Coordinates of C-alpha atoms in Angstrom, one line a residue:
Chain H
M1 CA -0.3 0.0 0.3
A2 CA 2.6 2.4 -0.9
D3 CA 0.2 4.7 -2.1
K4 CA -1.3 5.4 1.4
S5 CA -1.0 7.2 4.3
F6 CA -1.2 6.0 7.9
I7 CA -1.3 8.3 11.3
V8 CA -2.0 7.2 15.0
P9 CA -3.8 9.5 16.6
K10 CA -3.2 10.5 20.3
S11 CA -7.0 11.5 20.5
I12 CA -10.1 11.2 19.7
A13 CA -10.7 14.4 19.3
V14 CA -7.6 14.6 17.0
A15 CA -8.8 11.3 14.9
E16 CA -12.3 13.4 14.0
R17 CA -10.0 16.3 12.9
L18 CA -7.9 14.4 10.5
K19 CA -10.5 12.9 8.6
D20 CA -12.3 14.1 5.7
R21 CA -12.9 12.4 2.2
K22 CA -10.3 10.4 1.1
A23 CA -9.6 9.0 4.8
A24 CA -10.6 6.7 6.4
F25 CA -10.7 5.1 10.0
L26 CA -8.8 2.3 10.6
A27 CA -10.2 -0.3 13.1
G28 CA -10.5 -3.9 12.6
G29 CA -9.2 -3.5 9.3
T30 CA -11.1 -6.8 7.8
E31 CA -12.8 -4.3 5.2
I32 CA -10.6 -1.6 4.5
N33 CA -7.8 -4.5 4.0
R34 CA -9.4 -7.0 2.6
L35 CA -8.7 -7.8 -1.5
G36 CA -11.3 -6.3 -3.4
S37 CA -12.9 -3.9 -0.7
Y38 CA -14.8 -1.1 -1.9
V39 CA -13.2 1.5 1.3
D40 CA -10.6 3.9 -1.0
A41 CA -9.1 5.6 1.1
K42 CA -5.3 7.1 0.6
T43 CA -5.4 7.9 5.0
L44 CA -5.3 5.8 6.6
I45 CA -6.5 6.8 10.5
S46 CA -5.7 3.8 13.0
I47 CA -8.4 4.2 16.1
G48 CA -7.5 0.6 17.9
R49 CA -5.5 2.9 20.6
L50 CA -7.8 5.4 21.2
G51 CA -9.8 3.4 24.7
L52 CA -13.0 2.9 22.9
D53 CA -13.0 -1.8 23.9
T54 CA -14.6 -0.6 26.2
V55 CA -17.9 -3.6 28.5
N56 CA -20.0 -1.1 30.3
D57 CA -23.3 -0.2 32.3
A58 CA -24.6 2.9 30.8
E59 CA -28.4 4.5 30.9
I60 CA -29.7 7.1 27.9
D61 CA -32.1 9.3 29.3
G62 CA -32.7 7.6 32.8
V63 CA -32.9 4.1 31.4
P64 CA -30.2 1.3 31.4
C65 CA -28.3 -0.3 29.0
L66 CA -25.1 -0.9 28.1
R67 CA -21.7 0.6 26.2
I68 CA -19.8 -1.5 24.0
G69 CA -17.1 0.7 22.1
A70 CA -16.8 1.1 19.0
T71 CA -13.6 -1.0 18.6
V72 CA -14.4 -3.8 21.0
T73 CA -14.2 -6.4 18.5
F74 CA -16.7 -9.5 17.3
Q75 CA -15.2 -11.8 19.8
E76 CA -14.5 -9.6 23.2
C77 CA -18.3 -9.5 23.0
V78 CA -18.9 -12.9 22.3
E79 CA -16.7 -13.5 25.7
N80 CA -18.4 -11.4 27.6
E81 CA -21.2 -12.2 29.4
K82 CA -22.5 -8.7 30.0
V83 CA -23.9 -8.8 26.3
P84 CA -27.3 -9.8 25.8
A85 CA -27.9 -13.7 24.2
W86 CA -28.7 -12.4 20.6
F87 CA -26.3 -9.7 20.3
R88 CA -23.5 -12.3 20.7
T89 CA -26.0 -14.9 18.5
A90 CA -25.6 -11.9 15.5
C91 CA -21.5 -11.6 16.1
L92 CA -21.5 -14.8 15.9
F93 CA -23.1 -14.9 12.3
M94 CA -19.4 -14.3 11.5
S95 CA -18.4 -17.5 11.4
S96 CA -14.4 -18.0 11.2
R97 CA -13.1 -17.5 14.7
T98 CA -9.5 -15.6 13.3
K99 CA -12.2 -13.1 11.8
R100 CA -14.0 -12.0 14.7
N101 CA -10.8 -11.2 16.8
M102 CA -9.8 -8.5 14.1
A103 CA -13.5 -7.1 13.0
T104 CA -14.8 -4.2 15.7
I105 CA -18.8 -3.3 16.3
G106 CA -18.1 -0.4 15.4
G107 CA -16.9 -1.0 12.7
N108 CA -20.0 -2.9 11.2
V109 CA -22.2 -0.7 11.8
A110 CA -20.3 2.6 10.1
L111 CA -20.0 0.2 6.6
A112 CA -23.4 0.0 6.8
R113 CA -22.9 -2.9 4.4
D114 CA -26.5 -4.2 3.1
D115 CA -25.1 -7.5 4.6
S116 CA -24.2 -6.6 7.6
Y117 CA -24.4 -8.8 10.6
L118 CA -25.1 -6.9 13.2
I119 CA -27.4 -4.3 11.6
P120 CA -30.7 -6.2 11.5
S121 CA -30.4 -7.1 14.5
L122 CA -29.6 -3.8 16.1
V123 CA -32.3 -2.2 15.0
A124 CA -35.2 -4.4 15.4
S125 CA -33.8 -4.0 18.9
G126 CA -34.1 -0.1 19.1
S127 CA -30.0 -0.2 19.7
L128 CA -28.5 3.1 19.5
V129 CA -25.4 4.8 17.8
E130 CA -23.3 7.3 19.9
F131 CA -20.5 10.1 17.7
A132 CA -17.7 11.6 19.4
S133 CA -19.0 14.9 19.4
G134 CA -21.6 12.8 21.8
R135 CA -24.9 12.7 19.3
V136 CA -26.6 9.9 20.0
M137 CA -29.1 8.5 17.2
S138 CA -31.0 5.4 16.3
V139 CA -28.8 2.4 14.1
A140 CA -31.1 2.5 11.7
K141 CA -31.4 6.9 11.2
Y142 CA -27.4 6.4 10.7
V143 CA -27.7 3.4 8.4
K144 CA -30.4 5.5 6.2
D145 CA -28.6 8.3 6.3
H146 CA -24.4 7.3 6.6
Y147 CA -23.0 9.8 3.9
R148 CA -24.1 12.6 5.9
Y149 CA -21.2 10.3 8.8
T150 CA -18.5 10.1 7.3
N151 CA -16.8 11.7 8.7
R152 CA -17.4 10.9 12.4
L153 CA -16.4 9.0 14.4
I154 CA -18.4 5.9 15.6
V155 CA -17.2 6.1 19.4
A156 CA -20.0 3.1 20.3
I157 CA -23.0 1.1 20.6
Y158 CA -26.3 1.2 23.0
V159 CA -27.9 -2.0 24.1
D160 CA -30.5 -2.6 25.2
P161 CA -29.9 -6.1 27.6
Q162 CA -33.4 -6.2 28.8
V163 CA -34.5 -6.5 24.4
R164 CA -34.7 -10.1 23.3
V165 CA -33.9 -10.6 19.4
E166 CA -34.7 -13.8 17.0
A167 CA -32.4 -12.8 14.1
K168 CA -31.8 -15.3 10.7
R169 CA -29.4 -15.3 8.8
Y170 CA -29.0 -16.8 5.0
S171 CA -26.0 -16.9 3.0
N172 CA -24.0 -19.6 0.5
T173 CA -22.3 -21.3 2.6
A174 CA -20.8 -19.6 6.3
A175 CA -17.9 -18.1 5.2
G176 CA -20.4 -16.4 2.1
H177 CA -21.9 -13.3 2.4
A178 CA -25.6 -13.0 3.8
Y179 CA -28.4 -12.4 1.0
V180 CA -31.2 -12.4 3.4
T181 CA -31.3 -11.4 7.0
V182 CA -34.0 -10.6 9.6
A183 CA -34.2 -9.9 13.0
V184 CA -37.5 -9.2 14.9
S185 CA -37.7 -7.8 18.4
S186 CA -39.4 -8.8 21.5
N187 CA -40.5 -4.4 22.0
G188 CA -42.7 -5.9 18.3
D189 CA -40.2 -4.2 15.2
V190 CA -38.6 -6.4 12.6
A191 CA -35.3 -5.5 10.6
A192 CA -34.6 -7.2 7.7
Q193 CA -31.9 -6.7 5.5
I194 CA -31.6 -7.9 1.5
K195 CA -28.0 -8.1 -0.1
G196 CA -28.7 -5.6 -3.2
A197 CA -31.9 -3.9 -1.8
G198 CA -29.5 -2.9 1.9
L199 CA -31.8 -2.5 5.3
I200 CA -36.2 -2.2 3.8
D201 CA -38.8 -0.7 4.7
T202 CA -40.4 -3.0 7.7
S203 CA -43.4 -0.2 9.4
E204 CA -46.2 -1.7 8.1
I205 CA -45.2 -5.1 9.1
S206 CA -43.2 -3.6 12.1
N207 CA -47.1 -2.0 13.4
S208 CA -48.9 -5.3 12.4
L209 CA -51.0 -7.6 14.5
D210 CA -50.8 -9.6 12.4
R211 CA -47.2 -11.5 11.7
S212 CA -49.3 -15.1 9.8
E213 CA -46.6 -16.6 8.0
K214 CA -50.0 -15.4 5.2
A215 CA -49.8 -11.5 6.4
C216 CA -46.3 -11.6 5.8
L217 CA -45.9 -13.1 2.9
K218 CA -48.6 -10.9 1.3
W219 CA -46.7 -7.2 3.1
I220 CA -43.7 -8.7 1.3
K221 CA -44.7 -9.4 -2.3
N222 CA -46.6 -5.6 -2.5
L223 CA -43.2 -4.5 -1.4
K224 CA -42.2 -1.8 -3.9
N225 CA -39.3 0.2 -2.5
P226 CA -36.9 -0.4 -2.2
K227 CA -36.4 -3.0 -5.0
V228 CA -34.9 -6.9 -4.1
R229 CA -33.0 -7.4 -7.7
N230 CA -32.0 -11.2 -9.2
D231 CA -28.8 -11.9 -9.0
M232 CA -26.5 -14.9 -8.3
Y233 CA -28.2 -14.9 -4.6
G234 CA -31.2 -15.7 -5.9
S235 CA -34.8 -14.8 -7.3
S236 CA -35.7 -11.6 -6.3
A237 CA -38.8 -13.3 -5.6
Y238 CA -37.5 -16.3 -3.5
K239 CA -35.8 -13.3 -1.6
R240 CA -38.1 -11.9 -0.5
Y241 CA -40.9 -15.3 -0.2
L242 CA -37.8 -16.2 2.4
T243 CA -38.3 -13.0 4.6
G244 CA -41.7 -13.3 4.2
V245 CA -41.3 -17.0 5.6
T246 CA -38.8 -15.8 7.4
V247 CA -40.6 -13.1 9.9
A248 CA -43.7 -15.2 10.6
T249 CA -40.9 -17.3 11.6
L250 CA -39.1 -15.9 14.7
S251 CA -42.5 -13.4 15.5
E252 CA -43.7 -16.6 16.6
K253 CA -40.5 -17.8 18.9
I254 CA -40.5 -14.6 20.0
R255 CA -44.5 -14.9 21.8
E256 CA -43.6 -18.8 22.0
A257 CA -40.9 -17.7 24.3
S258 CA -42.7 -14.0 25.8
K259 CA -45.3 -16.7 27.6
Chain Y
M1 CA 8.0 4.9 10.4
K2 CA 10.3 2.5 13.1
I3 CA 8.5 -0.3 14.1
N4 CA 9.3 -2.0 16.5
C5 CA 8.0 -5.5 17.7
I6 CA 8.6 -9.3 19.1
I7 CA 8.7 -11.8 17.4
N8 CA 8.9 -15.7 18.3
S9 CA 10.7 -14.3 21.0
K10 CA 12.8 -12.1 19.5
P11 CA 12.8 -8.6 19.3
R12 CA 12.9 -7.0 16.1
T13 CA 13.1 -3.7 14.7
F14 CA 11.7 -2.1 10.9
D15 CA 11.4 0.6 9.5
V16 CA 8.9 0.1 6.9
D17 CA 6.2 1.6 5.5
P18 CA 3.7 0.9 8.0
T19 CA 1.0 0.4 5.7
M20 CA 3.0 -3.0 4.6
K21 CA 0.8 -5.4 5.3
L22 CA 2.1 -7.9 8.6
R23 CA 2.4 -10.8 6.5
E24 CA 5.0 -9.0 4.3
L25 CA 6.5 -6.8 6.8
L26 CA 7.4 -10.9 8.6
L27 CA 8.0 -11.8 4.6
L28 CA 11.1 -9.5 5.8
N29 CA 11.8 -11.6 8.8
G30 CA 12.0 -15.0 6.6
N31 CA 8.9 -16.2 8.1
I32 CA 8.1 -17.7 4.6
A33 CA 5.4 -20.0 7.3
V34 CA 2.8 -16.9 7.2
R35 CA 2.0 -18.4 3.1
D36 CA 0.2 -16.4 1.2
S37 CA -3.7 -17.5 0.9
D38 CA -4.1 -15.3 -2.0
D39 CA -7.3 -14.3 -1.0
S40 CA -6.5 -11.4 0.6
E41 CA -10.2 -11.8 2.1
G42 CA -9.5 -13.5 5.9
F43 CA -11.1 -17.1 4.6
C44 CA -7.8 -19.0 3.6
G45 CA -6.7 -19.2 6.6
S46 CA -3.2 -19.3 5.3
D47 CA -1.7 -16.4 6.9
T48 CA -2.4 -17.2 10.5
V49 CA -0.3 -15.6 13.4
L50 CA -1.3 -14.9 16.5
V51 CA -0.9 -10.8 17.6
D52 CA 0.1 -10.5 21.4
G53 CA -1.7 -13.9 22.2
V54 CA -4.2 -13.2 19.4
P55 CA -5.3 -15.2 16.3
V56 CA -5.4 -12.5 13.6
Y57 CA -4.5 -12.9 9.3
A58 CA -1.8 -11.3 9.1
N59 CA -3.0 -10.2 5.3
L60 CA -5.5 -7.8 7.2
V61 CA -3.4 -6.2 9.4
L62 CA -0.9 -3.8 8.7
A63 CA 3.4 -2.8 10.3
G64 CA 2.0 0.1 11.7
E65 CA -0.5 -1.7 14.2
V66 CA 1.5 -3.3 15.7
E67 CA 4.0 -1.7 16.9
G68 CA 4.8 -2.9 20.6
C69 CA 2.9 -5.9 19.8
E70 CA 4.5 -10.2 20.6
I71 CA 4.0 -11.7 17.8
R72 CA 3.9 -15.7 17.0
T73 CA 4.4 -17.1 13.4
P74 CA 4.0 -20.8 12.6
D75 CA 8.0 -21.7 12.4
G76 CA 8.1 -20.1 15.7
L77 CA 6.9 -23.4 17.0
A78 CA 9.7 -25.3 16.0
D79 CA 12.0 -26.5 13.2
P80 CA 11.8 -30.3 11.4
A81 CA 14.2 -32.0 13.1
H82 CA 12.9 -31.3 16.3
L83 CA 8.8 -30.7 16.1
T84 CA 6.4 -29.9 18.8
V85 CA 3.5 -32.8 20.8
I86 CA 1.5 -31.1 17.8
Q87 CA 3.4 -30.9 15.2
Q88 CA 3.6 -34.9 15.0
A89 CA 0.6 -35.8 16.5
M90 CA -1.2 -34.5 13.0
I91 CA 1.2 -36.0 11.6
D92 CA 0.6 -39.4 12.5
A93 CA -2.6 -38.6 12.8
G94 CA -2.8 -38.2 9.0
I95 CA -3.9 -34.7 9.0
V96 CA -0.3 -33.6 7.1
Q97 CA -1.6 -33.8 3.7
S98 CA -1.5 -30.9 1.1
A99 CA -0.5 -29.0 3.8
Y100 CA -0.6 -25.5 2.6
N101 CA -2.1 -24.5 5.7
A102 CA -0.6 -26.7 8.7
P103 CA 1.8 -24.1 9.5
A104 CA -1.5 -22.1 10.7
A105 CA -3.3 -25.0 12.1
A106 CA -0.2 -26.0 14.4
L107 CA 0.0 -22.5 15.3
L108 CA -4.1 -22.7 15.7
L109 CA -4.4 -26.3 17.7
T110 CA -0.3 -24.7 19.9
W111 CA -2.6 -21.7 21.1
L112 CA -5.6 -23.8 21.8
L113 CA -4.0 -26.2 24.1
E114 CA -2.5 -23.1 25.4
N115 CA -5.6 -21.4 26.7
N116 CA -8.3 -24.8 26.8
P117 CA -6.1 -27.7 27.8
D118 CA -9.7 -29.8 28.2
P119 CA -11.6 -28.7 24.3
S120 CA -14.3 -29.7 23.6
R121 CA -14.9 -31.3 19.4
E122 CA -16.6 -28.2 19.2
D123 CA -13.9 -25.6 20.6
I124 CA -11.3 -27.4 18.7
K125 CA -14.0 -27.0 15.6
D126 CA -14.4 -23.0 16.3
A127 CA -9.8 -22.3 16.6
L128 CA -10.4 -24.0 13.3
S129 CA -13.1 -21.4 11.8
G130 CA -10.5 -19.4 10.8
I131 CA -9.0 -21.7 8.1
F132 CA -10.6 -22.3 5.1
I133 CA -8.9 -25.6 3.2
R134 CA -7.2 -28.5 6.2
D135 CA -6.7 -31.7 4.9
A136 CA -8.5 -35.1 6.2
G137 CA -11.6 -32.5 7.4
Y138 CA -12.4 -32.3 10.6
E139 CA -12.5 -35.8 12.7
H140 CA -8.8 -36.2 11.6
Y141 CA -7.8 -33.1 13.4
Y142 CA -10.1 -34.1 16.7
L143 CA -7.7 -37.1 17.3
A144 CA -4.3 -35.3 16.5
V145 CA -5.4 -33.3 19.4
K146 CA -7.0 -36.1 21.5
L147 CA -3.7 -38.0 20.2
A148 CA -1.4 -34.8 21.3
R149 CA -3.0 -34.8 25.3
E150 CA -2.2 -38.3 25.6
K151 CA 0.9 -37.8 24.5
M152 CA 1.7 -34.6 26.4
K153 CA -0.6 -36.6 29.7
H154 CA 1.0 -40.3 29.4
G155 CA 3.8 -39.5 27.3
Q156 CA 2.8 -42.3 25.0
Y157 CA -0.7 -42.4 22.9
K158 CA -2.7 -43.9 24.1
S159 CA -5.6 -44.2 20.9
E160 CA -5.3 -46.0 18.3
I161 CA -4.6 -44.1 15.2
A162 CA -5.2 -46.4 12.6
P163 CA -6.0 -50.3 12.5
S164 CA -3.2 -52.2 10.9
F165 CA -3.1 -54.8 8.4
R166 CA -1.4 -57.5 6.4
P167 CA 1.2 -58.1 9.5
E168 CA 3.0 -60.0 7.7
L169 CA 4.6 -56.5 5.3
E170 CA 6.2 -53.5 6.6
V171 CA 4.4 -50.9 4.4
I172 CA 1.1 -51.7 3.3
G173 CA -1.6 -52.0 5.8
K174 CA 0.0 -49.9 8.3
P175 CA -0.4 -46.9 9.0
L176 CA 2.3 -44.5 8.3
S177 CA 3.5 -40.6 8.5
K178 CA 3.7 -38.1 4.7
I179 CA 7.8 -38.9 4.7
D180 CA 8.0 -34.8 3.8
G181 CA 5.4 -34.3 7.6
P182 CA 8.0 -32.5 9.0
Q183 CA 8.8 -30.1 6.7
L184 CA 6.0 -29.0 5.6
V185 CA 4.1 -28.6 9.5
A186 CA 6.9 -26.9 10.3
G187 CA 6.4 -24.6 8.2
A188 CA 10.0 -25.0 5.8
P189 CA 10.8 -24.3 2.5
A190 CA 8.7 -26.5 0.3
F191 CA 6.6 -25.3 -2.2
T192 CA 7.8 -23.8 -5.9
E193 CA 7.1 -19.8 -3.7
D194 CA 9.1 -20.1 -0.9
Y195 CA 12.3 -20.9 -3.5
V196 CA 11.9 -17.9 -5.5
D197 CA 14.8 -15.2 -5.6
K198 CA 13.6 -11.7 -4.5
N199 CA 14.6 -10.2 -7.1
T200 CA 12.6 -12.4 -9.9
C201 CA 10.2 -10.8 -11.8
H202 CA 6.3 -10.3 -11.6
M203 CA 3.3 -11.7 -14.2
V204 CA 0.3 -10.0 -13.9
V205 CA -2.3 -11.1 -15.8
L206 CA -4.8 -8.9 -18.3
R207 CA -8.4 -11.1 -18.0
S208 CA -11.1 -10.9 -20.1
P209 CA -14.6 -9.8 -18.9
H210 CA -16.3 -11.2 -21.2
A211 CA -16.9 -14.3 -21.7
S212 CA -17.1 -15.6 -25.5
A213 CA -15.1 -13.2 -27.3
Y214 CA -12.5 -12.5 -30.2
I215 CA -9.6 -10.1 -29.7
N216 CA -9.3 -8.0 -32.6
S217 CA -6.2 -6.4 -31.8
I218 CA -4.3 -5.5 -28.6
D219 CA -1.7 -2.5 -28.9
L220 CA 0.4 -2.9 -26.0
T221 CA 2.4 0.6 -26.5
E222 CA 1.6 2.7 -23.7
A223 CA 2.4 -0.4 -21.7
K224 CA 5.3 -1.6 -23.2
K225 CA 6.8 2.4 -22.0
V226 CA 5.9 1.4 -18.1
E227 CA 9.9 1.5 -16.8
G228 CA 10.2 -2.4 -15.3
V229 CA 8.4 -3.9 -18.3
V230 CA 10.7 -7.1 -19.5
E231 CA 8.1 -8.6 -21.8
I232 CA 4.0 -8.9 -22.3
L233 CA 2.7 -12.3 -23.8
T234 CA -0.3 -12.4 -25.8
A235 CA -1.5 -15.0 -28.6
Y236 CA 0.2 -13.1 -31.0
N237 CA 3.5 -14.1 -30.0
T238 CA 3.7 -17.3 -28.1
P239 CA 3.5 -20.9 -29.4
E240 CA 0.6 -22.5 -31.0
T241 CA 1.6 -25.7 -29.1
H242 CA -1.5 -26.7 -27.6
Y243 CA -1.6 -29.3 -24.2
M244 CA -4.1 -30.2 -22.5
Q245 CA -4.1 -27.6 -18.4
A246 CA -5.3 -30.5 -16.5
G247 CA -3.7 -33.6 -17.1
Q248 CA -4.0 -35.8 -14.6
G249 CA -2.4 -39.3 -16.6
N250 CA 0.5 -39.7 -18.2
P251 CA -0.5 -40.3 -20.9
E252 CA -3.1 -37.3 -20.9
P253 CA -6.5 -38.9 -22.7
S254 CA -8.8 -35.4 -22.2
P255 CA -8.1 -33.6 -25.0
H256 CA -4.7 -30.9 -26.2
D257 CA -7.0 -28.7 -26.4
R258 CA -5.9 -25.2 -24.7
R259 CA -3.5 -22.5 -25.6
L260 CA -1.5 -20.6 -24.1
F261 CA -3.2 -17.2 -25.1
N262 CA -5.9 -17.9 -27.9
L263 CA -7.4 -15.6 -30.0
K264 CA -11.1 -16.5 -28.8
V265 CA -11.5 -15.9 -24.4
R266 CA -13.9 -18.2 -23.9
H267 CA -14.8 -17.4 -20.4
V268 CA -15.0 -14.6 -17.7
G269 CA -11.9 -14.3 -16.5
D270 CA -9.4 -16.1 -19.9
R271 CA -6.8 -14.8 -20.6
V272 CA -5.8 -12.0 -22.6
A273 CA -2.3 -10.8 -22.2
A274 CA 0.5 -11.5 -19.3
V275 CA 3.0 -7.9 -18.6
I276 CA 5.8 -9.1 -16.7
A277 CA 8.2 -6.5 -14.7
E278 CA 11.1 -6.2 -12.4
T279 CA 7.8 -4.8 -9.9
E280 CA 4.5 -5.8 -8.5
E281 CA 4.0 -2.4 -9.5
A282 CA 5.3 -1.6 -12.8
A283 CA 3.1 -5.7 -14.1
E284 CA -0.2 -3.5 -12.8
K285 CA 0.5 -0.6 -13.8
A286 CA 1.8 -2.3 -17.3
C287 CA -1.8 -4.3 -17.7
S288 CA -3.6 -1.1 -16.7
L289 CA -2.7 0.3 -19.8
I290 CA -3.2 -2.5 -23.0

């Protein structure tokens, strides 16, 4: 990488000041350093030693929650019993233990990939993202508008340890990209992510009391925007069907668990 | 940037580009057992090393990130003449075969047993989940760990490695270890890439974006101007010799239908031209100018 520069900032404030369109924050490196990465940066700002690797009890508006630092790795979450089981399950969607040792929570959210391991579960659970400025917003809003925040450093994710989430990820192989990921929470919220389309609009089904398979398939069939395309992972009809059936199945699981 | 780190218990200092991949840094240090997965995706796992006691992919770590770190590589475990218990158990269990990933697997199993002396099958599976290409599948890996633990605890293997037949014969029907197993599992030079000199030229191949097409012409004018380019091969300057690329037998029964370069490309990725240059950067630049 002879054409790139590498900076180790002394503080979070310095890291943010250095960020511009041609720079990228370097956390675990599993995306930026991989062959074929779409992240094209001339300057890499290493954030691995800024103290963003802790997991703590916290409060948001008086509500207890768990604050997970942005550079906490997937494996560190798996091994931390404070981290809710559903979050650890989402981390285990990354099948490679070696990669889980490197990939960070903040990195995965910041990238806002349409096959993200964590985003569907975080969105369904109503989790929040915190920037270096102290501003907090929902992960859902961040993902929707993430292009506006490319110069902002994510420092932590807040999760509600009381909420339950059931999630399912579909890919051709354990290490392959997910083509459909669905998450349903005990709050009633649904998040569905389809490769090529990203997070789809689940507001209608999230607000619906009827989560039968019939109702879910009708909802997904009628969903117009964003468009789900035919590609190597399957036809649009197949991915819509899979999403609808999975919303129904996971909703039933949440319902059974709450009895 | 000066990088100070410890590699296999030895302090080292490098003055390198901090955006160099850790694997390249380790190659500078002579650690050839950190093999190149050639995918740089964090998938194959051939480039597995331990950084501060944690398994990571060396191709996904930059040199600048290991300042002050302690690194262990597979060739730091032992040499072919003095294998560790785990390395020998891997050979005896039959999981050292093509062995490109055997050094990485040896490192991971060593790390596993150091941190968890009594691992379950799920623990073993999880530890090895970062390596895609595993000779012999899972069962023999569980056996290798079992044998290693028995040797550590009892000084000998208690489990049967494989049944033995034909008692009157010495080799046939006997569980025997691979002759070059020690060399392979220790990560000693064994593959073609281990014997390539530093000053060897690099070759980058230009590949077809079309699935089925005829090449009308190839303009090499700008590509040849790149400094360091030695030669550019195409269908116009290579022999019309036909051969069978897959070659599984002798005499090879399959049709000899392959040319080094052809004016017809038959799939996305089919070869169009090859640039040979003194550096990889020069070869890639020239390739982009064809």
